XYZ file of C-alpha atoms in Angstrom:
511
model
C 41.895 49.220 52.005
C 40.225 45.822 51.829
C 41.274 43.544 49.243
C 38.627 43.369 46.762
C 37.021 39.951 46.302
C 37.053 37.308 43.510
C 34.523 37.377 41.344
C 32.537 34.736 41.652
C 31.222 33.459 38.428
C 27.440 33.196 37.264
C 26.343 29.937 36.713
C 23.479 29.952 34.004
C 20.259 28.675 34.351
C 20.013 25.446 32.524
C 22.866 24.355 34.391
C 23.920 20.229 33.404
C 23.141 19.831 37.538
C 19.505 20.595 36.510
C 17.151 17.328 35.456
C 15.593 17.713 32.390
C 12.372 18.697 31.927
C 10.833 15.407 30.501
C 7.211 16.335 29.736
C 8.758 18.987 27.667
C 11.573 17.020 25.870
C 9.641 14.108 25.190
C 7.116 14.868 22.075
C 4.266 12.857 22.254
C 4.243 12.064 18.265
C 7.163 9.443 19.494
C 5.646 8.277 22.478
C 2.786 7.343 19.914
C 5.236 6.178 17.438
C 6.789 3.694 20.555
C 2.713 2.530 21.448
C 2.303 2.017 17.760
C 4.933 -0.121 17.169
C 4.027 -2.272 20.292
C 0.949 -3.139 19.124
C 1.538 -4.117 16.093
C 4.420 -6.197 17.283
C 2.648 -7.228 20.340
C 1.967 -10.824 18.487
C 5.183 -11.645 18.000
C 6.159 -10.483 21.212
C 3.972 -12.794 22.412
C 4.806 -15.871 20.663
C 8.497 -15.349 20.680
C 8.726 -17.099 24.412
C 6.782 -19.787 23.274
C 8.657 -20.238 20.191
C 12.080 -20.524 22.241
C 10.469 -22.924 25.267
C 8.925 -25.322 22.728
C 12.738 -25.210 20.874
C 14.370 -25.632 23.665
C 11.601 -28.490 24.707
C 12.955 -30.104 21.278
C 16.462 -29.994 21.621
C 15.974 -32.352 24.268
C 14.329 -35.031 22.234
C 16.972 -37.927 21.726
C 17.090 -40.919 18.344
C 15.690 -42.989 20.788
C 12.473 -40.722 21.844
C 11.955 -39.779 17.810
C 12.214 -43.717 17.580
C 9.416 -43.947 19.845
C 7.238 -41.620 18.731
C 7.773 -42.558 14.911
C 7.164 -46.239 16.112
C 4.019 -45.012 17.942
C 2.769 -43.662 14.656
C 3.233 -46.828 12.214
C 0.871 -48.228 14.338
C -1.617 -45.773 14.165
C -2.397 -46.045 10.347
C -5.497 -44.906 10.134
C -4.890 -41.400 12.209
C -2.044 -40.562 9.947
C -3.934 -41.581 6.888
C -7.063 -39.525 7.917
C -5.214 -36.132 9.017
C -2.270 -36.351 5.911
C -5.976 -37.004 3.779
C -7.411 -33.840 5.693
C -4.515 -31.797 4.960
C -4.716 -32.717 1.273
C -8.148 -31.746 1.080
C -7.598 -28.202 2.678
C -4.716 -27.571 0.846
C -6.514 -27.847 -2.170
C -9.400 -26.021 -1.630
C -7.216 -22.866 -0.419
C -5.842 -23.060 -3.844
C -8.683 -22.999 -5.525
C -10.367 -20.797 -3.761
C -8.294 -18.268 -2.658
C -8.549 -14.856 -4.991
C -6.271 -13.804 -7.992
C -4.016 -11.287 -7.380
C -4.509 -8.414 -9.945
C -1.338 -6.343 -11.358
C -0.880 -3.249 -12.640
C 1.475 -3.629 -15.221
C 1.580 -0.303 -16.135
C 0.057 2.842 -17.213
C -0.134 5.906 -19.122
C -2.005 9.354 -19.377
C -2.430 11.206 -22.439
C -0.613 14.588 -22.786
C -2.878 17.350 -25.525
C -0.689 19.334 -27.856
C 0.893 22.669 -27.310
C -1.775 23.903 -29.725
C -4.183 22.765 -27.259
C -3.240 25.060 -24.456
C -5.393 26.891 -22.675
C -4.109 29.900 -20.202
C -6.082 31.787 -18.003
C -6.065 34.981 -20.457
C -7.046 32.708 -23.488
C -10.061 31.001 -21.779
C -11.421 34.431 -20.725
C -11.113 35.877 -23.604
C -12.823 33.027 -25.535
C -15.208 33.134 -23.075
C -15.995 36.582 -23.869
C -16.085 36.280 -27.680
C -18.726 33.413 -27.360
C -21.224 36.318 -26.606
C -22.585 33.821 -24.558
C -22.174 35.407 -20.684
C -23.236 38.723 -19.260
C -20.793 40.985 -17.731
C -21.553 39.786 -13.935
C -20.901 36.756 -14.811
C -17.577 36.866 -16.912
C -16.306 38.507 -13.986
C -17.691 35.287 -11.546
C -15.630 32.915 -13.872
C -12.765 35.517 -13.808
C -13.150 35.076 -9.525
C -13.713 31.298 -10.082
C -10.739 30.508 -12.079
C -8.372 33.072 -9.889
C -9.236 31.053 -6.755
C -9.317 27.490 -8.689
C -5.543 26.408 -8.352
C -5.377 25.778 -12.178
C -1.877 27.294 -13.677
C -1.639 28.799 -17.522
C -0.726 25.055 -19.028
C -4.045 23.121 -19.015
C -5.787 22.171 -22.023
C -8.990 22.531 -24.231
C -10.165 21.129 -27.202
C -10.097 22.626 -30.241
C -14.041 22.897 -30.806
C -14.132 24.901 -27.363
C -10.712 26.707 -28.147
C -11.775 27.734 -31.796
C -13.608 31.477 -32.160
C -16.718 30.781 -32.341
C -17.053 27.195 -30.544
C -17.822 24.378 -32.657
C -19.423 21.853 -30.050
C -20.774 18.792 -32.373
C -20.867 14.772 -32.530
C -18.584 14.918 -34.878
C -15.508 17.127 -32.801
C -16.967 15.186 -29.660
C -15.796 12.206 -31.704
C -12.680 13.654 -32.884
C -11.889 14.948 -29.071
C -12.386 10.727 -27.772
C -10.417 9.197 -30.186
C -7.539 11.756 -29.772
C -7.063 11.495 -26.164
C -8.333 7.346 -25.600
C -6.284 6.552 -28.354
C -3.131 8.080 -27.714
C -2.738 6.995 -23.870
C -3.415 3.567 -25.580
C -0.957 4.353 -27.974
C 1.637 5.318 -25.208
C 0.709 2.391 -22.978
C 0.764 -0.417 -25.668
C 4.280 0.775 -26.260
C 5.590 0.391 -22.900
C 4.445 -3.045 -22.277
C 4.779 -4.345 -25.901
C 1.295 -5.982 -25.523
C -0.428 -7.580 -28.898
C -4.145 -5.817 -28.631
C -5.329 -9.323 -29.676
C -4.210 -10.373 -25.964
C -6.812 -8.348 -24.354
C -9.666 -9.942 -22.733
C -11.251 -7.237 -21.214
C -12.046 -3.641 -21.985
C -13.852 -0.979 -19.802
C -14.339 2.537 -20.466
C -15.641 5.217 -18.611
C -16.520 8.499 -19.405
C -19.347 10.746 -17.423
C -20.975 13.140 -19.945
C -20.227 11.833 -23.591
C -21.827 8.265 -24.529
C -22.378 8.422 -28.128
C -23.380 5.149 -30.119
C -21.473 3.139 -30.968
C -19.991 3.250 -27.833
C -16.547 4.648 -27.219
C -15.574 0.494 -26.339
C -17.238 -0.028 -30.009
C -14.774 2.753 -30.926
C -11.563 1.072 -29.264
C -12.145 -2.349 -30.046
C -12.957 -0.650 -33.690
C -9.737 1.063 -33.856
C -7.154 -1.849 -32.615
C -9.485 -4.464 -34.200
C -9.186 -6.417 -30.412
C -10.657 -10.318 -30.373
C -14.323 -10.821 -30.982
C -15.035 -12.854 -27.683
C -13.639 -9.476 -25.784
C -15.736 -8.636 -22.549
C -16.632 -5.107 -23.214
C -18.431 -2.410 -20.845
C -19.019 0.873 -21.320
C -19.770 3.308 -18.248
C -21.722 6.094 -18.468
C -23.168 9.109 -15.889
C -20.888 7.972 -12.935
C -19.215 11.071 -11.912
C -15.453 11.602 -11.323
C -15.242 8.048 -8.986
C -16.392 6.284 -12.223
C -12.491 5.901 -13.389
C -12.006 3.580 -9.393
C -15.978 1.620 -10.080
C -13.825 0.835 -13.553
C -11.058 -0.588 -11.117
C -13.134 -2.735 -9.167
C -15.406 -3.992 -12.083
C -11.862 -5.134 -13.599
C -11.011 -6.642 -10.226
C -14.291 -8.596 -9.686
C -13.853 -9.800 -13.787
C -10.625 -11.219 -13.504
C -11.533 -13.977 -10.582
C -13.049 -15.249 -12.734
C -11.455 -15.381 -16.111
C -8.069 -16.974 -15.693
C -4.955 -16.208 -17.380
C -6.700 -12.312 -18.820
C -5.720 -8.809 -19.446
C -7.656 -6.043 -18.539
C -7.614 -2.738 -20.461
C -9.260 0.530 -18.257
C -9.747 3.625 -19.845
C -10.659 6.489 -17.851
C -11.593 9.967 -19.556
C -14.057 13.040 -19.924
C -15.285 15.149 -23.005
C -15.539 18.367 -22.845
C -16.880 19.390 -26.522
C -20.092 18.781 -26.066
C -20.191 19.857 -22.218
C -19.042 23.207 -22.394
C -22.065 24.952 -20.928
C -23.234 28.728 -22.859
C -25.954 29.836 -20.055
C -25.694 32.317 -17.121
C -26.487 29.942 -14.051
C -23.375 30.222 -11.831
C -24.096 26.650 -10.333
C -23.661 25.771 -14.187
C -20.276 28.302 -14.747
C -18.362 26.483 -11.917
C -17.589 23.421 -14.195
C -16.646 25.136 -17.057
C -13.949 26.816 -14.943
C -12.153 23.664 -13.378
C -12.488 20.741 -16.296
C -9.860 20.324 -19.040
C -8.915 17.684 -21.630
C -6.863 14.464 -20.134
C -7.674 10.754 -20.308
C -5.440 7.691 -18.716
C -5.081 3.743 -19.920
C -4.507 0.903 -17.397
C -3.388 -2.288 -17.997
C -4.509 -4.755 -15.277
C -3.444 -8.671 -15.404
C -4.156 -11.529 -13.836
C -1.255 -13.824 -14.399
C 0.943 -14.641 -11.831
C 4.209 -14.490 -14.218
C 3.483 -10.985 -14.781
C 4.254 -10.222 -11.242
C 7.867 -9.443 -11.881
C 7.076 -6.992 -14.359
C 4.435 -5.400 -12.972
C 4.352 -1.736 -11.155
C 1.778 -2.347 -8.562
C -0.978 -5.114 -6.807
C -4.177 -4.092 -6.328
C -4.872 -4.453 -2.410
C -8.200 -3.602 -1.831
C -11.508 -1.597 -3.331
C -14.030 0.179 -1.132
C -17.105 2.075 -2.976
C -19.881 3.960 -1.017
C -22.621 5.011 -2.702
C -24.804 7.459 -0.673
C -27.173 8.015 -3.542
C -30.574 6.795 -1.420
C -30.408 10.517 0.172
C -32.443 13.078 -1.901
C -29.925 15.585 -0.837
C -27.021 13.142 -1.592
C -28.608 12.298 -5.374
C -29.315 15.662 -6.258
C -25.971 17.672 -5.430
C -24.576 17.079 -8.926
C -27.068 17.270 -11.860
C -26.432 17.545 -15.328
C -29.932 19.631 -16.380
C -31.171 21.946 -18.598
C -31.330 25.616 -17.531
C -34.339 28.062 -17.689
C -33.238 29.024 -21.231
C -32.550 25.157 -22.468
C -28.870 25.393 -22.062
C -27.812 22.017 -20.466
C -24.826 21.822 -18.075
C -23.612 20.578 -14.824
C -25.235 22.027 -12.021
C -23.619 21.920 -8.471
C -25.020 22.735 -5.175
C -23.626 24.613 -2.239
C -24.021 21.028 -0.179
C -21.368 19.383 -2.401
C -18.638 19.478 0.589
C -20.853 18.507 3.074
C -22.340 15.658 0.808
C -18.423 14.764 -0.033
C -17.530 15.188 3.625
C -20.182 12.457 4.471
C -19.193 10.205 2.030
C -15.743 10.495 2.768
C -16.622 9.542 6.360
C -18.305 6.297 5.388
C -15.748 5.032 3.000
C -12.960 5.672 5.490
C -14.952 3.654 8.038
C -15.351 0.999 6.041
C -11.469 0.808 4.962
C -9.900 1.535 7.882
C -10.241 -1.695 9.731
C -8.879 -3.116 6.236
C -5.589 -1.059 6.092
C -4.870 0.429 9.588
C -2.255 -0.833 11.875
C -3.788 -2.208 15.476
C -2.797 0.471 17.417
C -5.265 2.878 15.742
C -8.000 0.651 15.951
C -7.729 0.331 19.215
C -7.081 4.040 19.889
C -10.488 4.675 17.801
C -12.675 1.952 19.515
C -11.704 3.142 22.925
C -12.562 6.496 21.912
C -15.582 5.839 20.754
C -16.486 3.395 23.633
C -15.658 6.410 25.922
C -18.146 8.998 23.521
C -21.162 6.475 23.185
C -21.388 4.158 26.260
C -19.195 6.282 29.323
C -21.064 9.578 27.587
C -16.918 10.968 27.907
C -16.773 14.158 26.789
C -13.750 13.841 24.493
C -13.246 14.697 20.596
C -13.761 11.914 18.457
C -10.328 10.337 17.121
C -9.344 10.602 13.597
C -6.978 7.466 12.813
C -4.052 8.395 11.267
C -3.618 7.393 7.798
C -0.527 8.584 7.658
C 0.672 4.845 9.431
C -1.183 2.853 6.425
C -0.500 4.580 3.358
C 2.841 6.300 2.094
C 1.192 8.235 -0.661
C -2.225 9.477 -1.062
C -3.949 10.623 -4.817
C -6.970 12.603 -4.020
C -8.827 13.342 -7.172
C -8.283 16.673 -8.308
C -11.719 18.097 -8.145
C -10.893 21.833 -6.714
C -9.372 23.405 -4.373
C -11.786 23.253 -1.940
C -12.220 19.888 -1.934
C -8.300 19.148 -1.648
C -8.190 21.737 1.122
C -10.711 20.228 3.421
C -9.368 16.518 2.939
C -5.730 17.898 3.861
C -7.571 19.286 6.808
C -9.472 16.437 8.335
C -6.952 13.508 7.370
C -4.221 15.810 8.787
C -1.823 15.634 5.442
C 0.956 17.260 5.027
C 2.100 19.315 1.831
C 4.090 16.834 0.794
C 1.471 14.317 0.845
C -1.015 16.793 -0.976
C 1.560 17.797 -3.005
C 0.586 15.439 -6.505
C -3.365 16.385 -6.253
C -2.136 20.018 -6.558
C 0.243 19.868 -8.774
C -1.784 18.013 -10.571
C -5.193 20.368 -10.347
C -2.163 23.229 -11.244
C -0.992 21.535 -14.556
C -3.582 19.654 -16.464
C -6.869 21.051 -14.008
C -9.609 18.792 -13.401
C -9.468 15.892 -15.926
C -12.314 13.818 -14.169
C -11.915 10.034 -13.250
C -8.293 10.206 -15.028
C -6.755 12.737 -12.060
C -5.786 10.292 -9.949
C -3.511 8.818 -12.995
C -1.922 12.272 -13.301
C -0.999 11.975 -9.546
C 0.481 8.742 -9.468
C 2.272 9.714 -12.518
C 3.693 12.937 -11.065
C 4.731 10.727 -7.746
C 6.664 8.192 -10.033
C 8.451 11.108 -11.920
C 9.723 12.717 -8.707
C 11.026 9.211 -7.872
C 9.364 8.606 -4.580
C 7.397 5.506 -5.262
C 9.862 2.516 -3.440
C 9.441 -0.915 -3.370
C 6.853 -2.062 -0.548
C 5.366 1.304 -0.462
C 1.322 1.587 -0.089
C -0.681 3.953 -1.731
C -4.661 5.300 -1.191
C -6.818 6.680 -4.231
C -9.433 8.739 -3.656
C -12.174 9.819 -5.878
C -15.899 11.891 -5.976
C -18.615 11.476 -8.320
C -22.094 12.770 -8.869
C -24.771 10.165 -7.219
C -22.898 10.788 -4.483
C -20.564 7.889 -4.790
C -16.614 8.326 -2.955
C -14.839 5.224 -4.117
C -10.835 4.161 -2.625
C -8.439 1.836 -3.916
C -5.476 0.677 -2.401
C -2.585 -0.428 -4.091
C 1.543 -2.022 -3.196
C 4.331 -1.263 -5.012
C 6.079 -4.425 -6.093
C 9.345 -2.334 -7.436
C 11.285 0.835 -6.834
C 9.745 3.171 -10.034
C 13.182 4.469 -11.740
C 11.785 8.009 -13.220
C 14.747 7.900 -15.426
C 12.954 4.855 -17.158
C 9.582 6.515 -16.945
C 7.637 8.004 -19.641
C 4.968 10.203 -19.058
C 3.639 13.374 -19.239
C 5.633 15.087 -15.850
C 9.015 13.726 -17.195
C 10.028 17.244 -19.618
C 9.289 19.763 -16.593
C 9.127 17.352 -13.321
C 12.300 19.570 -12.640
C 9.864 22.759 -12.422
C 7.612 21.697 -9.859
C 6.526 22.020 -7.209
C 5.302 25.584 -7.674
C 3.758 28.021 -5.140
C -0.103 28.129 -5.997
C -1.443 31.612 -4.171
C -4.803 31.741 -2.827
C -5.981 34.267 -5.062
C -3.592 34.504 -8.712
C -4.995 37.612 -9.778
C -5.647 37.647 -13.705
């Protein structure tokens, strides 16, 4: 018998003799990460060697050579007068001309009444009772407002709510002062501001511009100074609450020392539309009640106090295009009903827009490195006729949060898409759309708000607004955080169920 032999044992593949396989190991989100970081270090890469020759050149200087040199200069009076003279002069005018920084102090956003609530059941069934809608097209809201992303909590008014509607100046009225008034309320209480101190006051709200004006009605109601600067937008769309923004902005370069007071709402009393045009339907599925307050300053000693600096404001206005102008109409149907009407081009329209305002702000905000990755991609598409895809910069690098206005589901969908978000960074806009549905130019308020109650907002931390209105206009502002937000010290109207969200929002929430 032969002996039987050892077994010899297996050794497995991925053996520790075996190299690694580096293309495979290495993801090429760091290697971008590493080239990103160069550039945008590359400067002081650059000028540190310079920096430590011309110390080092220095450190060799003795008493005796700054003797010299010192002795050199007393006997040059007239250069030393002239360039200590020039540096005087350009001191000064760099003061004086460079721009006021504008603050956010803070800011607040109106929360309706239980009573106000308006589920999904409730506004179909109100909907029905108004006698208003055929059959076919109750059930084209009903398919509207499944696929919408709005949850059971949003609100109404009461003139819409109440069986039968009451839309009239006088609940249109009612519905203003209710929601500008108490997120002035609210925001005059967090910053203990007299209403005397206010310089300026702009209000904006789309559909509902009754006279007096709703400024008239403010200024009216807190009896503010008679020298205030007052403006009152009208028509603008949902971007109207950001063109508020920058009006402020432009306003206080040139009034020193000023407060700024921005409200930003929608009325929905006398906008509910009672026709059968679907175009006209669509609205009266996504809009509900909301409004926000802003209080901008000026003053450098509010700085320390202050939640944010404005940063910058881009606006694009695409309204020379017929097909641009005319996407969003507020008209009266074949049967005299007036509503919103909104054509099947809106996304493209948006999409457009979108692409022109990001042009224009991303040489503002993005690092080097993805200004040089999109210029040498676009080199290579126009002039070497490369056949490559076009680069999308990455955002993502510039901003840590993003509020896109909560105008539908669609719309937040296809932005997620082509800036190439992730859900946490879409996470406020739907939330948002989910809770309080579309509340026009005042949205983006609700978003912020939501990110300060979940505590993410830190110190340093740069945030992107984005906002759509009718014309077509798509409007960004960019803002810094100056402090860590503490949502325990927060107020607003997340801060009772922040703990609830977020919430899985199906594509289709069958009623």
């Amino acid at each position: 018998m032969t002996e039987p032999k050892p077994e010899t044992p297996e050794i497995p593949p991925s053996s520790s003799r075996k190299l690694p396989d580096f293309k495979q190991s290495v993801k090429l989100k760091y290697v971008k990460l590493g080239y990103h970081y160069l550039i945008t270090h590359g400067m002081y890469l650059f000028l540190s060697p310079l920096v430590v020759l011309t110390a080092a050149q220095l450190s060799t200087f003795s008493l005796q050579d700054l003797y010299v040199l010192w002795d050199h200069l007393r006997f040059n009076l007239i250069s030393v007068v002239v360039c200590s003279a020039l540096l005087v002069f350009l001191s000064t005018v760099y003061f004086l001309t460079r721009p006021r920084p504008v603050y956010l102090v803070n800011f607040s956003c109106y929360k309706p009444d239980d009573a106000r609530k308006c589920t999904r059941q409730i506004f179909m069934e109100r909907s029905c009772l108004t006698g208003s809608f055929t059959d076919a097209n109750l059930e084209f809201q009903k398919k509207i407002l499944e696929r919408s992303g709005l949850g059971e909590d949003t609100y109404l008014p009461d003139a819409v709510l109440r069986v039968p509607p009451n839309p009239s100046m006088a609940e249109a009225r009612k519905e203003a002062e209710v929601v500008m008034f108490g997120a002035v309320d609210e925001l005059f209480a967090k910053t203990s501001l007299n209403p005397k101190d206010i310089g300026i006051l702009i209000v904006n709200c789309s559909l509902f511009n009754p006279t007096p004006s709703l400024s008239a009605m403010v200024i009216n109601h807190y009896k503010l100074r008679g020298n205030i600067i007052s403006y009152n937008l009208g028509g603008m769309g949902c971007s109207a609450g950001l063109i508020s923004i920058a009006l402020a902005k432009d306003l206080l370069q040139v009034h020193p020392n000023s407060y700024a007071l921005v409200i930003s709402m929608e009325n929905i009393t006398l906008n509910w539309y009672f026709g059968n045009e679907r175009s006209m339907l669509v609205s009266n599925c996504l809009f509900r009640m909301g409004g926000a307050a802003v209080l901008l300053s000026n003053k450098r000693s509010d700085r320390w106090r202050s939640k944010y600096q404005l940063v910058h404001t881009v606006r694009t206005h695409k309204g020379a295009d017929d097909k641009c102008f005319s996407c969003v109409t507020q008209q009266e149907d074949p049967n005299g009903k007036i509503g919103v009407s909104l054509s099947k081009d809106l996304m493209a329209v948006a999409g457009d827009a979108l692409k022109t305002n990001i042009t224009t702000l991303g040489p503002l905000v993005l690092p080097m490195s993805e200004q040089l990755l999109f210029f040498a991609t676009l080199v290579g598409r126009k002039l070497l006729k490369m056949k490559i895809k076009p680069y999308i910069p990455d955002f993502k690098l510039a901003f840590e949060h993003f509020c896109i206005h909560a105008g539908g589901r669609a719309v937040l969908d296809e932005l997620e898409k082509n800036l190439q978000l992730s859900e946490w960074h879409m996470e406020p806009s739907r939330m948002t759309l989910y809770r309080f549905g579309n509340t026009s130019s005042s949205s983006l308020w609700y978003e912020l708000a939501y990110t300060e109650a979940k505590g993410r907002m830190r110190r340093g931390d740069r945030l992107w607004q984005i906002a759509f209105g009718s014309g077509f206009k798509c409007n960004s502002a960019v803002w810094k955080a100056l402090r860590t937000i503490n949502p325990a010290k927060e107020k607003n109207p997340w801060m009772d169920e922040i703990h609830k969200f977020p919430v899985d929002v199906p594509r289709v929430a069958a009623l």
